[in-house]
Amino acid sequence: MDQKEERLVVSVVCGQAKQNPDWLAIEWPLTVIVNGRHYITLLASPSHLEELAVGFAFNKGLLTATGDIKSLVLKADGRQAELELAGKGVSAADLAAIACPTAVTDGFKDKGKTLSPDEIVGLMQEFSTSSALFRETGAVHAAALAGEGILVFREDVARHNAIDKLAGNLILAERDASSLCLLTSGRISAEVVRKAFRMGIGLLISRSAPTSLGVQMAEELGMTLVGFAREQRFNIYCNPWRVAI
């Protein structure tokens, strides 16, 4: 499925205008149907849509593992994902952990991957050169799961969708993320921290900055936030023990 489309634009440089072709990232409506009912319509890049539907449902607490998925079908030329889920749902404690994880858990205070500064710089260099779609359109966010190198790379017009695609990949591949870190091009908000916590990841690294609530939540959960990871520098905002300095 195409991820971009070409359009003629009027470019103005130093007051001079001329028409040039330009690439636009495609924004695609994906309607998620859960157990026969409309749940939400997401606006997304038209790639890895099964992962997006599963990851979104996982991060909303609608499922917890691959075994909760009875069926998953893409219909309407990829504009509709139909999820049939086991009816057991999640417990009240699970829902509380999803909404406010710091209220019910001690978090990752003694868990998670540890990286050296050189490893962080190397991963972010690999991450920054992985998105041809961003270089062509400038209109997508990226996220990745990394260990010794980047294992899974996803991009989307919405930064939360890119992370949900990673969550869906973890669920569908039945992969344990506790030894991995999450790389993202977007800011680290409290919602991003919550998603990473839900995925079992204790180390988040971004080219951008975290928010105050994102840092507060990560600190309470024992998660490590690294921001402004560009070229040879980065900032560690909380729980620095996962960075071997």
C-alpha angles and dihedrals in degrees: 000000000000116000097192142030132203124241135174112243134182108244118200118199121173089344094307118119129204138155119256134171115249135182121241124197109238115242110206131193113230115187112204115210115193118195091339097312131104108251106170144329112230124199106221149144109277097246133100090004094163089057090048093053093047095043092049091050091047094051090047090054096247091125137013106193144009090268090066090066112088093174141348121196131173113214141169093048091305096313096109131048116195114201122189108194133188110262099234094094121186131299126254088252090053091051091050090051091051094049098040112005095179090064096064110026145051088223125202102331093139102021141078144064122308121211135186120232090253091053091051091049091047094049093049091048089053090045094050093054097045100081114079088166092061092048090052099041109015087214108102138078124220136211132180144185111227139186119154085344137350109307102175125018123188134172135190142165086251120055093214090054091054090055092044088054088057090049090051090050090053092051097044093044092042088229124168109229098188092102094045136082130219121235121195139174093211134075118283105243127174088262092056090049090050092052092048090049090050089051091052096248121140102182122064123182125186139177086219136054132277124236123241093252091046090056093044093051094045092049092052091047094049092245123145119232121198117184140178089030099174131144107324100342142071141158125236109212103183144357095019095182092097089066111073100223 
